Coordinates of C-alpha atoms and ligand atoms in Angstrom, one line a residue:
M1 CA 20.0 13.0 6.2
K2 CA 17.5 10.2 6.3
V3 CA 13.8 10.1 6.5
L4 CA 12.3 7.2 8.6
K5 CA 8.6 6.5 8.6
F6 CA 7.0 4.2 11.2
G7 CA 3.5 2.9 10.5
G8 CA 0.6 2.3 12.8
T9 CA 1.6 -1.2 14.0
S10 CA 5.1 0.1 14.7
V11 CA 3.7 2.7 17.1
G12 CA 0.7 0.6 18.1
S13 CA 1.9 -1.4 21.1
V14 CA 4.2 -0.8 24.0
E15 CA 6.7 -3.3 22.8
S16 CA 6.9 -2.0 19.2
I17 CA 7.0 1.7 20.1
L18 CA 10.0 1.0 22.3
N19 CA 11.6 -0.7 19.3
V20 CA 11.0 2.5 17.4
K21 CA 12.8 4.5 20.1
K22 CA 15.7 2.1 19.9
I23 CA 15.9 2.2 16.1
V24 CA 15.7 6.0 16.0
E25 CA 18.2 6.7 18.8
A26 CA 20.7 4.4 17.2
Q27 CA 20.9 6.5 14.0
E28 CA 24.1 8.3 13.3
E29 CA 23.0 10.6 10.5
P30 CA 20.4 13.3 11.3
V31 CA 16.9 11.9 10.8
I32 CA 13.4 13.1 10.2
V33 CA 10.9 10.7 11.6
V34 CA 7.4 10.5 10.3
V35 CA 4.8 8.5 12.3
S36 CA 1.3 7.2 11.7
A37 CA -1.5 7.1 14.2
L38 CA -1.4 4.2 16.7
G39 CA -2.5 1.1 14.8
G40 CA -6.3 1.0 14.2
V41 CA -6.9 4.5 15.5
T42 CA -7.8 6.1 12.2
D43 CA -10.4 3.4 11.5
K44 CA -11.8 3.9 15.0
L45 CA -12.0 7.7 14.7
I46 CA -14.0 7.2 11.5
K47 CA -16.3 4.7 13.1
I48 CA -17.0 7.0 16.0
S49 CA -17.8 9.8 13.6
Q50 CA -20.4 7.5 12.0
L51 CA -21.9 6.6 15.4
A52 CA -22.1 10.2 16.4
V53 CA -23.7 11.4 13.2
S54 CA -26.3 8.7 13.3
G55 CA -27.3 9.8 16.8
D56 CA -26.0 6.6 18.5
P57 CA -24.8 7.6 22.1
S58 CA -22.4 4.7 22.2
Y59 CA -20.0 7.0 20.3
Q60 CA -19.0 8.2 23.8
T61 CA -17.8 4.8 25.1
E62 CA -15.9 4.3 21.9
Y63 CA -14.3 7.7 22.2
E64 CA -13.3 6.9 25.8
E65 CA -11.5 3.8 24.6
V66 CA -9.4 5.8 22.2
A67 CA -8.6 8.4 24.9
E68 CA -7.7 5.6 27.3
R69 CA -5.5 3.8 24.8
H70 CA -3.4 6.9 24.4
R71 CA -3.2 7.6 28.1
A72 CA -2.3 4.0 28.9
M73 CA 0.4 4.1 26.3
I74 CA 2.0 7.2 27.8
D75 CA 1.8 5.6 31.3
A76 CA 3.6 2.5 30.0
I77 CA 6.4 4.2 28.1
I78 CA 7.1 7.6 29.6
P79 CA 8.7 7.7 33.0
A80 CA 7.2 10.0 35.6
G81 CA 8.5 13.6 35.6
K82 CA 8.2 17.0 34.2
E83 CA 8.2 15.9 30.5
K84 CA 5.4 13.4 31.1
E85 CA 3.3 16.2 32.8
T86 CA 3.8 18.5 29.9
L87 CA 3.0 15.7 27.4
L88 CA -0.2 14.8 29.3
T89 CA -1.3 18.4 29.2
V90 CA -0.9 18.5 25.4
I91 CA -2.6 15.1 24.9
N92 CA -5.5 15.9 27.2
A93 CA -6.1 19.2 25.5
L94 CA -6.2 17.4 22.1
L95 CA -8.5 14.7 23.5
E96 CA -10.8 17.3 24.9
E97 CA -11.0 19.1 21.6
L98 CA -11.8 15.8 19.8
K99 CA -14.5 15.0 22.4
S100 CA -16.2 18.4 21.8
I101 CA -16.1 17.9 18.0
Y102 CA -17.8 14.5 18.4
H103 CA -20.3 16.0 20.7
G104 CA -21.1 18.7 18.1
V105 CA -21.5 16.1 15.4
Y106 CA -23.8 14.1 17.6
L107 CA -26.0 17.2 18.4
I108 CA -26.2 18.5 14.9
R109 CA -26.2 15.1 13.2
D110 CA -24.0 16.6 10.5
L111 CA -20.6 15.4 9.3
S112 CA -19.1 17.5 6.6
Q113 CA -15.9 16.6 4.8
K114 CA -14.1 19.4 6.7
T115 CA -15.3 17.9 10.1
S116 CA -14.3 14.4 9.1
S117 CA -10.8 15.5 8.0
T118 CA -10.4 17.4 11.3
I119 CA -11.4 14.3 13.3
V120 CA -9.0 11.9 11.6
S121 CA -6.2 14.3 12.0
Y122 CA -6.2 13.7 15.7
G123 CA -4.7 10.2 15.3
E124 CA -1.4 11.4 14.0
R125 CA -1.4 14.6 16.1
L126 CA -1.7 12.4 19.3
S127 CA 0.8 9.7 18.2
S128 CA 3.5 12.2 17.1
H129 CA 3.5 14.1 20.3
I130 CA 3.9 10.9 22.2
V131 CA 6.8 9.6 20.1
A132 CA 8.4 13.1 20.2
V133 CA 8.7 12.8 24.0
L134 CA 9.6 9.1 23.9
V135 CA 12.6 9.6 21.6
N136 CA 15.4 11.4 23.3
G137 CA 16.3 14.7 21.8
A138 CA 13.4 14.7 19.2
R139 CA 11.8 18.0 18.2
W140 CA 8.2 18.0 17.1
Y141 CA 7.1 19.7 13.9
D142 CA 3.6 20.4 12.7
S143 CA 3.2 19.0 9.2
R144 CA 0.0 21.0 8.8
T145 CA 2.1 24.1 8.3
F146 CA 4.2 22.7 5.4
I147 CA 2.3 19.9 3.7
K148 CA -0.3 21.7 1.6
T149 CA -3.1 20.4 -0.6
E150 CA -5.3 21.9 -3.3
I151 CA -8.4 20.8 -5.0
K152 CA -7.7 19.3 -8.4
S153 CA -10.5 17.6 -10.3
G154 CA -12.7 17.6 -7.2
R155 CA -10.1 15.9 -4.9
Q156 CA -7.6 17.2 -2.4
L157 CA -4.2 16.6 -3.9
L158 CA -0.7 17.7 -3.0
A159 CA 0.2 21.3 -3.9
T160 CA 3.7 20.1 -4.9
E161 CA 5.7 23.3 -5.5
L162 CA 4.3 25.2 -2.5
T163 CA 4.9 22.1 -0.2
T164 CA 8.5 21.7 -1.4
S165 CA 9.4 25.3 -0.6
L166 CA 7.6 25.2 2.8
V167 CA 9.4 21.9 3.7
K168 CA 12.7 23.4 2.8
A169 CA 12.0 26.5 4.9
A170 CA 10.7 24.5 7.9
F171 CA 13.8 22.3 8.0
S172 CA 16.4 24.9 7.1
D173 CA 17.7 24.6 10.6
R174 CA 17.1 21.1 11.9
P175 CA 18.0 19.1 15.0
Q176 CA 19.5 15.7 14.9
I177 CA 16.0 14.1 15.3
A178 CA 12.9 15.8 13.9
L179 CA 9.5 14.2 14.6
V180 CA 6.6 14.8 12.2
P181 CA 3.0 13.5 12.1
G182 CA 2.3 11.8 8.8
F183 CA -0.9 11.8 6.7
I184 CA -2.2 15.3 7.7
S185 CA -2.0 18.5 5.7
T186 CA -3.9 21.8 5.2
D187 CA -5.6 23.3 2.2
A188 CA -3.3 25.8 0.5
E189 CA -6.0 28.5 0.3
S190 CA -8.3 28.1 3.3
G191 CA -5.9 26.6 5.7
E192 CA -8.5 23.9 6.7
I193 CA -7.2 20.5 7.7
T194 CA -7.0 18.0 5.0
N195 CA -5.0 14.7 4.5
L196 CA -3.1 12.7 1.9
G197 CA -5.5 9.8 1.8
R198 CA -5.6 6.6 3.8
G199 CA -2.1 5.2 4.2
G200 CA -0.8 8.7 3.5
S201 CA 2.0 8.8 6.1
D202 CA 4.3 7.0 3.6
Y203 CA 3.6 9.8 1.2
T204 CA 4.4 12.5 3.8
A205 CA 7.7 10.9 4.4
S206 CA 8.4 10.6 0.7
I207 CA 7.5 14.3 0.0
I208 CA 9.9 15.4 2.8
A209 CA 12.7 13.1 1.6
A210 CA 12.4 14.4 -1.9
A211 CA 12.2 18.1 -0.9
L212 CA 15.3 17.8 1.3
D213 CA 17.3 15.4 -0.9
A214 CA 17.5 12.7 1.8
S215 CA 20.0 10.0 1.3
V216 CA 17.3 7.3 1.8
L217 CA 13.7 7.0 2.6
E218 CA 13.1 4.1 5.1
I219 CA 9.6 2.8 5.5
W220 CA 9.4 0.8 8.8
T221 CA 6.4 -1.5 8.8
D222 CA 5.3 -4.9 10.1
V223 CA 6.5 -7.1 7.2
D224 CA 10.0 -7.9 6.0
G225 CA 9.5 -6.2 2.7
F226 CA 7.9 -6.9 -0.6
M227 CA 7.3 -10.6 -1.0
T228 CA 7.4 -12.7 -4.1
A229 CA 3.7 -13.5 -3.4
D230 CA 1.1 -13.2 -0.6
P231 CA 2.7 -15.4 2.1
K232 CA -0.8 -16.2 3.5
V233 CA -1.4 -18.1 0.3
I234 CA 2.1 -19.2 -0.7
S235 CA 4.1 -20.8 2.1
T236 CA 7.3 -20.6 0.0
A237 CA 7.0 -16.9 -0.7
Y238 CA 10.1 -15.0 0.3
T239 CA 11.2 -11.4 0.7
I240 CA 12.4 -9.7 -2.5
S241 CA 15.8 -8.0 -1.8
E242 CA 15.8 -5.5 -4.6
L243 CA 13.1 -3.9 -6.8
S244 CA 13.2 -1.1 -9.3
Y245 CA 10.8 1.8 -8.8
V246 CA 8.7 0.6 -11.7
E247 CA 8.5 -2.9 -10.3
A248 CA 7.5 -1.6 -6.9
M249 CA 4.9 0.6 -8.4
E250 CA 3.4 -2.3 -10.4
L251 CA 3.3 -4.5 -7.3
C252 CA 1.8 -2.0 -4.9
N253 CA -0.7 -0.6 -7.4
F254 CA -2.0 -4.1 -7.6
G255 CA -2.6 -6.0 -4.4
A256 CA 0.7 -5.7 -2.4
K257 CA -0.1 -3.3 0.4
V258 CA 3.5 -2.6 1.5
V259 CA 3.6 1.1 0.6
Y260 CA 1.0 3.6 -0.4
P261 CA 1.4 3.9 -4.2
P262 CA 1.8 7.7 -4.5
T263 CA 4.9 7.4 -2.2
I264 CA 7.1 6.1 -5.0
Y265 CA 7.0 9.0 -7.5
P266 CA 8.6 11.9 -5.5
V267 CA 11.6 9.9 -4.4
C268 CA 11.9 8.1 -7.8
I269 CA 12.4 11.4 -9.7
K270 CA 15.1 12.4 -7.2
N271 CA 16.7 8.9 -7.4
I272 CA 16.4 8.5 -3.6
P273 CA 16.3 4.8 -2.7
I274 CA 13.5 3.4 -0.5
L275 CA 14.3 0.8 2.0
I276 CA 11.4 -1.3 3.5
K277 CA 12.2 -2.5 7.0
N278 CA 10.4 -4.5 9.6
T279 CA 10.2 -2.8 13.1
F280 CA 9.6 -6.3 14.5
N281 CA 12.7 -7.7 12.8
P282 CA 15.1 -4.8 12.5
D283 CA 18.0 -7.1 11.6
G284 CA 16.2 -8.4 8.5
K285 CA 17.6 -7.1 5.2
G286 CA 14.3 -5.7 3.9
T287 CA 13.6 -4.7 0.4
V288 CA 15.6 -1.9 -1.4
I289 CA 13.8 0.0 -4.2
K290 CA 16.0 1.9 -6.5
Q291 CA 16.7 2.8 -10.1
N292 CA 19.0 0.2 -11.4
I293 CA 19.0 -3.4 -10.2
E294 CA 22.2 -5.2 -11.2
G295 CA 22.4 -8.4 -9.3
D296 CA 19.0 -10.0 -9.8
K297 CA 18.5 -11.6 -13.2
K298 CA 15.2 -13.3 -12.4
P299 CA 12.7 -12.5 -15.2
I300 CA 9.9 -11.9 -12.7
K301 CA 10.1 -10.3 -9.3
G302 CA 6.7 -10.8 -7.8
I303 CA 3.2 -12.0 -8.3
S304 CA 0.2 -10.0 -7.1
S305 CA -3.4 -10.5 -7.4
I306 CA -6.9 -9.2 -6.6
N307 CA -9.9 -11.3 -6.0
G308 CA -13.4 -10.2 -6.7
T309 CA -13.0 -8.9 -10.2
S310 CA -15.5 -8.8 -13.1
L311 CA -15.0 -8.7 -16.8
I312 CA -17.3 -6.7 -18.9
T313 CA -17.5 -7.5 -22.5
V314 CA -18.5 -4.7 -24.9
S315 CA -19.1 -6.4 -28.2
G316 CA -20.9 -5.9 -31.5
L317 CA -20.4 -5.9 -35.2
S318 CA -20.5 -2.2 -35.5
M319 CA -17.4 -1.8 -33.4
V320 CA -15.1 -3.1 -36.2
G321 CA -13.0 -0.2 -37.5
V322 CA -15.2 2.4 -35.8
I323 CA -13.1 5.1 -34.3
G324 CA -14.2 6.4 -30.9
V325 CA -15.9 3.4 -29.3
N326 CA -13.1 3.0 -26.8
R327 CA -13.1 6.7 -26.0
R328 CA -16.9 6.5 -25.2
I329 CA -16.4 3.4 -23.1
F330 CA -13.7 5.0 -20.9
S331 CA -15.2 8.4 -20.7
A332 CA -18.6 7.0 -19.6
L333 CA -16.9 4.8 -16.9
A334 CA -14.7 7.7 -15.8
D335 CA -17.6 10.1 -15.5
H336 CA -19.1 7.6 -13.0
G337 CA -15.9 7.2 -11.1
I338 CA -15.5 3.5 -12.1
S339 CA -11.9 2.4 -12.2
V340 CA -10.8 0.1 -14.9
F341 CA -7.7 -2.0 -14.2
L342 CA -7.4 -4.3 -17.2
V343 CA -8.3 -3.8 -20.8
S344 CA -8.0 -6.4 -23.5
Q345 CA -9.0 -5.9 -27.1
A346 CA -8.4 -8.3 -29.9
S347 CA -7.2 -7.0 -33.2
S348 CA -10.5 -8.0 -34.8
E349 CA -11.9 -5.1 -32.8
N350 CA -15.3 -6.6 -32.3
S351 CA -15.0 -6.9 -28.6
T352 CA -13.3 -5.1 -25.8
S353 CA -13.1 -6.7 -22.3
I354 CA -12.7 -4.5 -19.3
G355 CA -11.7 -5.6 -15.8
V356 CA -13.5 -3.8 -12.9
R357 CA -14.1 -4.7 -9.3
D358 CA -17.1 -6.9 -8.6
A359 CA -18.7 -4.1 -6.6
D360 CA -18.6 -1.8 -9.7
A361 CA -19.8 -4.4 -12.3
A362 CA -23.6 -3.7 -12.2
E363 CA -23.1 0.0 -12.4
A364 CA -20.5 -0.3 -15.2
C365 CA -23.0 -2.4 -17.3
A366 CA -25.8 0.1 -16.7
V367 CA -23.6 3.0 -17.6
L368 CA -22.3 1.3 -20.8
N369 CA -25.8 0.1 -21.8
A370 CA -27.0 3.7 -21.5
E371 CA -24.0 5.1 -23.5
F372 CA -24.5 2.6 -26.3
A373 CA -28.4 2.5 -26.1
K374 CA -28.8 3.6 -29.7
E375 CA -26.4 1.0 -31.1
I376 CA -27.9 -1.7 -29.0
E377 CA -31.4 -0.8 -30.2
T378 CA -30.4 -1.1 -33.8
G379 CA -28.7 -4.4 -33.2
A380 CA -25.2 -3.0 -34.1
M381 CA -24.0 -3.8 -30.6
F382 CA -25.0 -6.3 -28.0
E383 CA -26.0 -5.6 -24.4
M384 CA -23.1 -5.6 -22.0
Q385 CA -22.2 -8.9 -20.4
A386 CA -20.5 -9.1 -17.0
E387 CA -18.8 -12.2 -15.7
S388 CA -18.2 -11.9 -12.0
G389 CA -16.4 -13.8 -9.3
L390 CA -13.1 -13.7 -11.2
A391 CA -9.6 -13.0 -10.0
T392 CA -6.9 -10.9 -11.7
V393 CA -3.3 -11.9 -11.4
A394 CA -0.2 -10.0 -12.4
I395 CA 3.4 -11.1 -12.8
V396 CA 5.8 -8.3 -12.5
G397 CA 9.5 -7.8 -13.4
E398 CA 11.6 -5.5 -15.6
N399 CA 13.8 -8.3 -16.7
M400 CA 10.9 -9.6 -18.7
K401 CA 11.6 -6.9 -21.2
H402 CA 12.9 -8.4 -24.4
T403 CA 13.2 -11.8 -22.8
P404 CA 11.4 -14.3 -25.0
G405 CA 9.6 -17.2 -23.4
I406 CA 8.1 -15.6 -20.3
A407 CA 4.6 -15.5 -21.5
G408 CA 5.2 -19.0 -22.9
K409 CA 6.3 -20.3 -19.6
L410 CA 3.4 -18.6 -17.8
F411 CA 0.7 -19.9 -20.0
G412 CA 2.3 -23.3 -20.4
T413 CA 2.4 -23.7 -16.6
L414 CA -1.3 -22.6 -16.4
G415 CA -2.3 -24.9 -19.2
R416 CA -0.6 -27.9 -17.7
S417 CA -2.4 -27.3 -14.5
G418 CA -5.7 -27.1 -16.2
I419 CA -6.3 -23.4 -15.4
N420 CA -8.2 -21.5 -18.1
V421 CA -7.1 -18.0 -18.8
I422 CA -10.2 -15.9 -19.5
A423 CA -8.5 -12.6 -20.6
C424 CA -5.0 -11.3 -20.6
A425 CA -3.1 -8.1 -21.2
Q426 CA 0.5 -7.2 -21.5
G427 CA 1.6 -3.6 -22.2
A428 CA 4.5 -2.8 -24.4
S429 CA 6.5 -1.8 -21.4
E430 CA 6.8 -5.5 -20.8
T431 CA 7.0 -5.2 -17.1
N432 CA 3.7 -6.8 -16.3
I433 CA 1.6 -9.5 -17.7
S434 CA -1.9 -9.6 -16.2
F435 CA -4.5 -12.2 -16.7
V436 CA -7.9 -13.2 -15.4
V437 CA -9.0 -16.6 -14.1
D438 CA -12.0 -18.0 -12.3
G439 CA -11.8 -16.8 -8.7
N440 CA -12.0 -20.4 -7.4
Y441 CA -8.7 -21.1 -9.1
L442 CA -6.8 -18.2 -7.6
R443 CA -5.0 -20.1 -5.0
K444 CA -3.9 -22.9 -7.4
T445 CA -2.9 -20.3 -10.0
L446 CA -0.6 -18.5 -7.5
N447 CA 0.9 -21.7 -6.3
V448 CA 1.8 -23.1 -9.7
I449 CA 3.2 -19.8 -11.0
H450 CA 5.2 -19.2 -7.9
D451 CA 6.7 -22.8 -8.0
S452 CA 7.5 -22.4 -11.7
F453 CA 9.1 -18.9 -11.5
F454 CA 10.6 -18.8 -8.1
L455 CA 11.7 -22.2 -6.9
S456 CA 15.1 -23.5 -7.9
E457 CA 15.5 -27.0 -9.2
Y458 CA 16.9 -27.9 -5.7
Q459 CA 13.8 -26.6 -4.0
V460 CA 11.5 -28.4 -6.4
L461 CA 13.5 -31.6 -5.9
Y462 CA 13.4 -31.2 -2.2
L463 CA 9.7 -30.7 -2.1
F464 CA 9.3 -33.7 -4.4
L465 CA 11.5 -35.8 -2.2
C466 CA 9.7 -34.7 1.0
G467 CA 6.5 -35.9 -0.6
V468 CA 8.0 -39.2 -1.6
G469 CA 9.9 -39.4 1.7
T470 CA 6.6 -39.5 3.7
V471 CA 5.9 -42.8 1.9
G472 CA 9.1 -44.1 3.3
G473 CA 12.6 -45.3 2.3
S474 CA 15.9 -44.3 3.9
L475 CA 17.6 -43.6 0.5
I476 CA 14.9 -41.0 -0.2
D477 CA 15.4 -39.4 3.2
Q478 CA 19.1 -39.2 2.6
L479 CA 18.5 -37.5 -0.8
A480 CA 16.1 -35.1 0.9
Q481 CA 18.7 -34.2 3.5
Q482 CA 21.4 -33.9 0.8
S483 CA 19.3 -31.5 -1.3
E484 CA 18.4 -29.5 1.8
K485 CA 22.1 -29.1 2.5
L486 CA 22.8 -28.1 -1.1
M487 CA 20.1 -25.4 -0.8
K488 CA 21.6 -24.1 2.5
D489 CA 25.1 -24.0 0.9
R490 CA 23.6 -21.8 -1.8
G491 CA 21.7 -19.6 0.6
L492 CA 18.4 -20.8 -0.8
K493 CA 15.4 -20.8 1.5
L494 CA 12.4 -23.1 1.4
Ligands
LIG1 N1 -3.4 6.8 9.9 C1 -3.6 7.0 8.5 C2 -4.4 5.7 8.0 O1 -4.6 4.8 8.8 C3 -2.4 7.2 7.7 C4 -1.4 6.1 7.7 O2 -1.4 5.3 8.6 O3 -0.5 6.2 6.9 O4 -4.8 5.7 6.9
MG2 MG1 -1.6 3.0 8.5

């Protein structure tokens, strides 16, 4: 049995949703299909809530647009007949409920967490009913009855054991095609509607795949898979054919938005492979994520980055050899919900640099200045310093482990290109080297590293010759053609 998940863009237009139908109906094995809300609908539902709670009557027109979008979709893809009538009754009832809830929010000007979660649940409830009728022979399941959450440290998180047993029971007798709304869940105790967080449909699919020991989890999206770098920045970036679970985790925790990060763990511990596929290019190979990668010996698999990062330097002479400074730094930041994604401390211990988002920098400084107020007053420590407008880049790959020279190659490349490294960190797991550069140099940084780690000699030669070729010379042109042919023969892409 396979689990297939289709994201918002896959079910977002007439053309793509018809592709979904084709892909699902062509499956030979039994499948459980998980769908997101129609692309953009979740954002829109949230926006309408904001309008309604602030007393802006334009929430009504926005709501009508959402309703109309679903009705128009049904008109375009479901042929007239009894099934369509029944579907329209279900959809209209859901839309009426949603309208009443918005009206209530508008009248009372109150939007509790419970109400917000109820409102966003309509996106997946609507889309899943539509797809269940569109796909021949599909039976609809209500994921609110088997995906359960509970409050842990103030947040709704998956109630894993309960969910696993409920999923097993719900699908003990299953049809060839089961259709499930992603993202939505209910609180294990109160039964109130909750969800798995933005992007959570991937996670729904992964939870079901793990509970039922699926043969594969397929995530159908709008890109060909994980890329070696952001293709919007790097024109020569290409799809990575295989990744280990660890590598995928490193990449999607840090910039690559291909899958929702919590998705990886449930299938990883069950050793179920994840296949990333493109609904808009179903023949593409996609990316496989699994335990052991044999074929690919490249030391690094991908580069990811986040812009808008700040480095905060905690420094002072009293820090040397004092036990507990780091505990205080991280507790203080955690207590204020500030996430730290890079830490670098030199062995002299008189300064620790912490990478946070630009948006958190001022608060992080204030929090740390308060935490160390006494030490700062006596002069044993300095006031916090934040440097903003930076970018953090990570190179990721498990083959880096015990391979000497990767850091050398990385920093050599950066140095030759005149790019200054402001801070860097590599954990002992050796699957990721992260470093911070001036944000203005991000594009250049990504380009030079990508060229250095991912382009073959042939590709570099080709690019070089193309450059020279524009100056002229038939010999050069011939060489360029020759190297292009060599690349083709070896299956290398530009
Ligand atoms: N519709 C939800 C969102 O946009 C869940 C998902 O798409 O995975 O966040
Ligand atoms: Mg989505």
